Coordinates of C-alpha atoms in Angstrom, one line a residue:
M1 CA 138.4 127.1 107.6
Y2 CA 134.7 127.9 108.1
T3 CA 134.2 127.9 104.3
T4 CA 135.8 124.4 104.0
I5 CA 133.6 123.0 106.7
S6 CA 130.5 124.4 105.0
K7 CA 131.4 123.0 101.6
T8 CA 132.1 119.6 103.2
A9 CA 128.8 119.6 105.0
T10 CA 127.0 120.6 101.9
Q11 CA 128.7 117.8 99.9
L12 CA 127.7 115.2 102.6
E13 CA 124.1 116.5 102.5
I14 CA 124.0 116.1 98.7
R15 CA 125.4 112.6 98.9
H16 CA 122.9 111.6 101.5
K17 CA 120.0 113.1 99.4
L18 CA 121.2 111.2 96.3
K19 CA 121.4 108.0 98.3
L20 CA 117.9 108.6 99.7
Q21 CA 116.5 109.4 96.3
K22 CA 118.0 106.3 94.8
F23 CA 116.6 104.1 97.6
F24 CA 113.2 105.7 97.4
D25 CA 113.0 105.2 93.6
H26 CA 113.9 101.6 94.1
Y27 CA 111.5 101.1 97.0
T28 CA 108.4 102.7 95.3
H29 CA 108.8 100.4 92.3
L30 CA 108.6 97.3 94.5
D31 CA 105.4 95.4 94.9
Y32 CA 103.5 95.2 98.2
A33 CA 105.1 91.9 99.4
D34 CA 108.7 93.0 98.5
R35 CA 108.3 96.4 100.3
K36 CA 107.2 94.5 103.4
C37 CA 110.5 92.6 103.4
Y38 CA 112.4 95.9 103.7
G39 CA 110.7 96.9 106.9
Y40 CA 110.7 95.5 110.5
R41 CA 108.2 92.9 111.6
L42 CA 106.0 93.3 114.6
H43 CA 108.0 91.0 116.8
Q44 CA 111.1 93.0 116.0
L45 CA 109.6 96.4 116.9
V46 CA 107.4 95.5 119.9
T47 CA 109.3 93.7 122.6
N48 CA 106.6 94.1 125.3
C49 CA 103.0 95.2 125.2
N50 CA 100.4 95.6 127.9
F51 CA 96.9 97.0 127.8
N52 CA 95.1 97.7 131.1
S53 CA 97.9 95.6 132.7
M54 CA 97.1 92.6 130.5
S55 CA 99.5 91.2 127.9
C56 CA 98.7 92.1 124.3
Q57 CA 98.4 89.5 121.5
A58 CA 99.7 89.7 118.0
D59 CA 96.2 89.8 116.7
N60 CA 95.6 93.1 118.5
F61 CA 97.7 94.7 115.8
S62 CA 96.9 95.2 112.2
Y63 CA 99.5 95.9 109.5
F64 CA 99.7 98.7 106.8
Q65 CA 102.4 100.2 104.7
S66 CA 103.5 103.8 104.5
I67 CA 105.7 104.9 101.6
H68 CA 107.5 107.3 103.9
Y69 CA 107.7 105.1 107.1
G70 CA 107.6 101.6 105.7
N71 CA 105.9 98.9 107.8
C72 CA 103.4 100.3 110.3
Y73 CA 101.2 98.6 112.9
T74 CA 98.0 99.7 114.3
F75 CA 96.8 98.6 117.8
N76 CA 93.1 98.0 118.3
K77 CA 92.0 98.8 114.7
A78 CA 88.4 98.3 113.8
S79 CA 88.0 95.3 111.5
S80 CA 85.8 92.3 110.9
N81 CA 87.6 90.6 113.8
H82 CA 87.4 93.6 116.1
T83 CA 83.9 94.9 116.3
E84 CA 82.8 97.7 118.5
S85 CA 81.5 95.3 121.1
N86 CA 84.9 93.4 121.6
R87 CA 87.2 96.4 121.0
L88 CA 89.6 97.2 123.8
A89 CA 88.7 100.3 125.8
V90 CA 90.3 102.4 128.6
R91 CA 88.1 102.5 131.7
K92 CA 90.2 104.7 133.9
V93 CA 93.3 106.8 134.0
G94 CA 96.6 106.1 135.6
Q95 CA 99.9 104.1 135.2
D96 CA 98.1 100.7 135.2
S97 CA 95.6 101.8 132.5
G98 CA 95.9 102.2 128.7
L99 CA 98.5 101.0 126.3
D100 CA 102.0 100.4 127.5
L101 CA 104.6 99.5 124.8
E102 CA 108.3 98.7 125.0
L103 CA 109.7 99.3 121.5
N104 CA 113.0 98.4 119.8
T105 CA 114.2 100.9 117.3
C106 CA 116.7 98.5 115.8
L107 CA 119.3 101.3 115.4
D108 CA 122.1 99.0 114.4
T109 CA 120.2 98.2 111.2
Y110 CA 119.4 101.7 110.0
L111 CA 120.7 102.7 106.6
D112 CA 123.5 105.2 106.6
F113 CA 121.5 108.0 105.0
N114 CA 118.8 108.0 107.7
A115 CA 118.4 111.6 109.0
S116 CA 116.6 110.6 112.2
A117 CA 115.9 107.7 114.5
G118 CA 112.8 106.7 116.5
M119 CA 109.2 105.9 116.0
R120 CA 106.1 107.7 114.6
V121 CA 103.1 107.5 116.9
I122 CA 99.5 108.4 115.9
V123 CA 96.5 108.2 118.1
H124 CA 93.3 108.0 116.0
N125 CA 89.8 106.7 116.0
A126 CA 89.7 102.9 115.6
D127 CA 87.7 103.0 112.4
E128 CA 89.8 105.6 110.7
D129 CA 92.9 104.9 108.6
P130 CA 96.0 106.4 110.1
N131 CA 98.0 109.0 108.1
P132 CA 101.6 109.1 109.5
E133 CA 102.7 111.6 106.9
E134 CA 100.4 114.3 108.2
D135 CA 99.4 113.2 111.7
G136 CA 101.2 112.0 114.8
F137 CA 104.4 112.8 116.7
N138 CA 107.9 111.3 116.9
I139 CA 109.4 109.5 119.9
V140 CA 113.1 109.2 120.3
P141 CA 115.0 106.1 121.5
G142 CA 116.3 105.7 125.0
Y143 CA 113.5 107.7 126.7
E144 CA 110.2 106.9 128.3
T145 CA 107.3 108.8 126.7
Q146 CA 103.9 109.1 128.4
V147 CA 100.9 110.5 126.6
S148 CA 97.7 111.5 128.2
L149 CA 94.7 112.4 125.9
T150 CA 91.3 113.8 126.0
K151 CA 88.9 112.4 123.4
I152 CA 86.0 114.6 122.3
S153 CA 83.1 112.8 120.5
I154 CA 81.1 115.0 118.1
Q155 CA 77.6 114.1 116.8
R156 CA 76.8 115.9 113.5
L157 CA 73.4 117.3 112.7
P158 CA 71.6 116.1 109.5
A159 CA 69.3 118.1 107.2
P160 CA 67.3 120.3 107.5
Y161 CA 70.4 122.2 108.9
R162 CA 72.1 124.3 106.3
D163 CA 75.2 122.1 106.0
R164 CA 73.2 118.9 105.5
C165 CA 75.7 116.8 107.3
R166 CA 75.4 113.0 107.1
D167 CA 76.8 110.0 108.9
Y168 CA 80.1 109.5 107.1
K169 CA 80.8 106.3 109.0
T170 CA 77.9 104.6 107.3
S171 CA 78.5 106.1 103.9
K172 CA 80.8 103.8 101.8
A173 CA 81.3 106.4 99.1
V174 CA 83.1 108.9 101.3
N175 CA 86.7 108.5 102.3
S176 CA 88.3 109.7 105.5
I177 CA 89.9 112.8 103.8
A178 CA 86.5 114.0 102.6
F179 CA 85.2 113.4 106.1
A180 CA 88.0 115.5 107.6
N181 CA 87.4 118.4 105.2
V182 CA 83.6 118.4 105.7
S183 CA 83.5 117.8 109.5
K184 CA 85.0 121.3 110.2
K185 CA 81.9 122.9 108.7
C186 CA 79.1 120.9 110.4
P187 CA 77.4 122.1 113.7
V188 CA 77.7 120.1 116.9
R189 CA 74.8 118.8 119.0
N190 CA 76.7 117.4 121.9
V191 CA 80.3 116.7 123.1
D192 CA 81.4 113.9 125.3
A193 CA 84.9 114.0 127.0
L194 CA 86.9 110.8 127.7
I195 CA 90.4 110.8 129.2
L196 CA 92.8 108.2 127.7
F197 CA 96.3 107.3 128.8
F198 CA 99.0 105.9 126.6
G199 CA 102.6 105.1 127.5
Q200 CA 105.5 104.2 125.4
I201 CA 108.9 103.0 126.8

């Protein structure tokens, strides 16, 4: 009996993997616009949004695609429309402060080979590109999730220090991955702490 169950489970896993591979092959060969049609739109995912007790607007979000997660949306991303002077910021901690989202996971529309359900959340610097494949955490449907963070700001030291660090934010030739690799080696001059509060429902 145990052997039969194991074989059946293995066969189901193989079928699921084959379905997933077939879909992934199809999805990766689509162009940008067609891939967007396969995912959820912002208004489908975010049913309610408040920041510092004020309603969010659609233009507070920016869109990007992830091969693994599909359509993704970033809140308060740095762009030509959102400069540092008009970017949203947390001024205090507590229930009425920070980002409060009510999300719809659209479970009834999941494909039958989905192994999990929920959302992927990444908290990152506003001028960095998110990387959901390597960073972040998952939240499950049906529960309230509250996240409290401490942000540490690091100022790097330039030459004549041995590592000859430079300001990677102003260097157009360096990508965020190179910055992440080099930033571990450079010395620190000062550290500022800031407490942030985020809540997802």
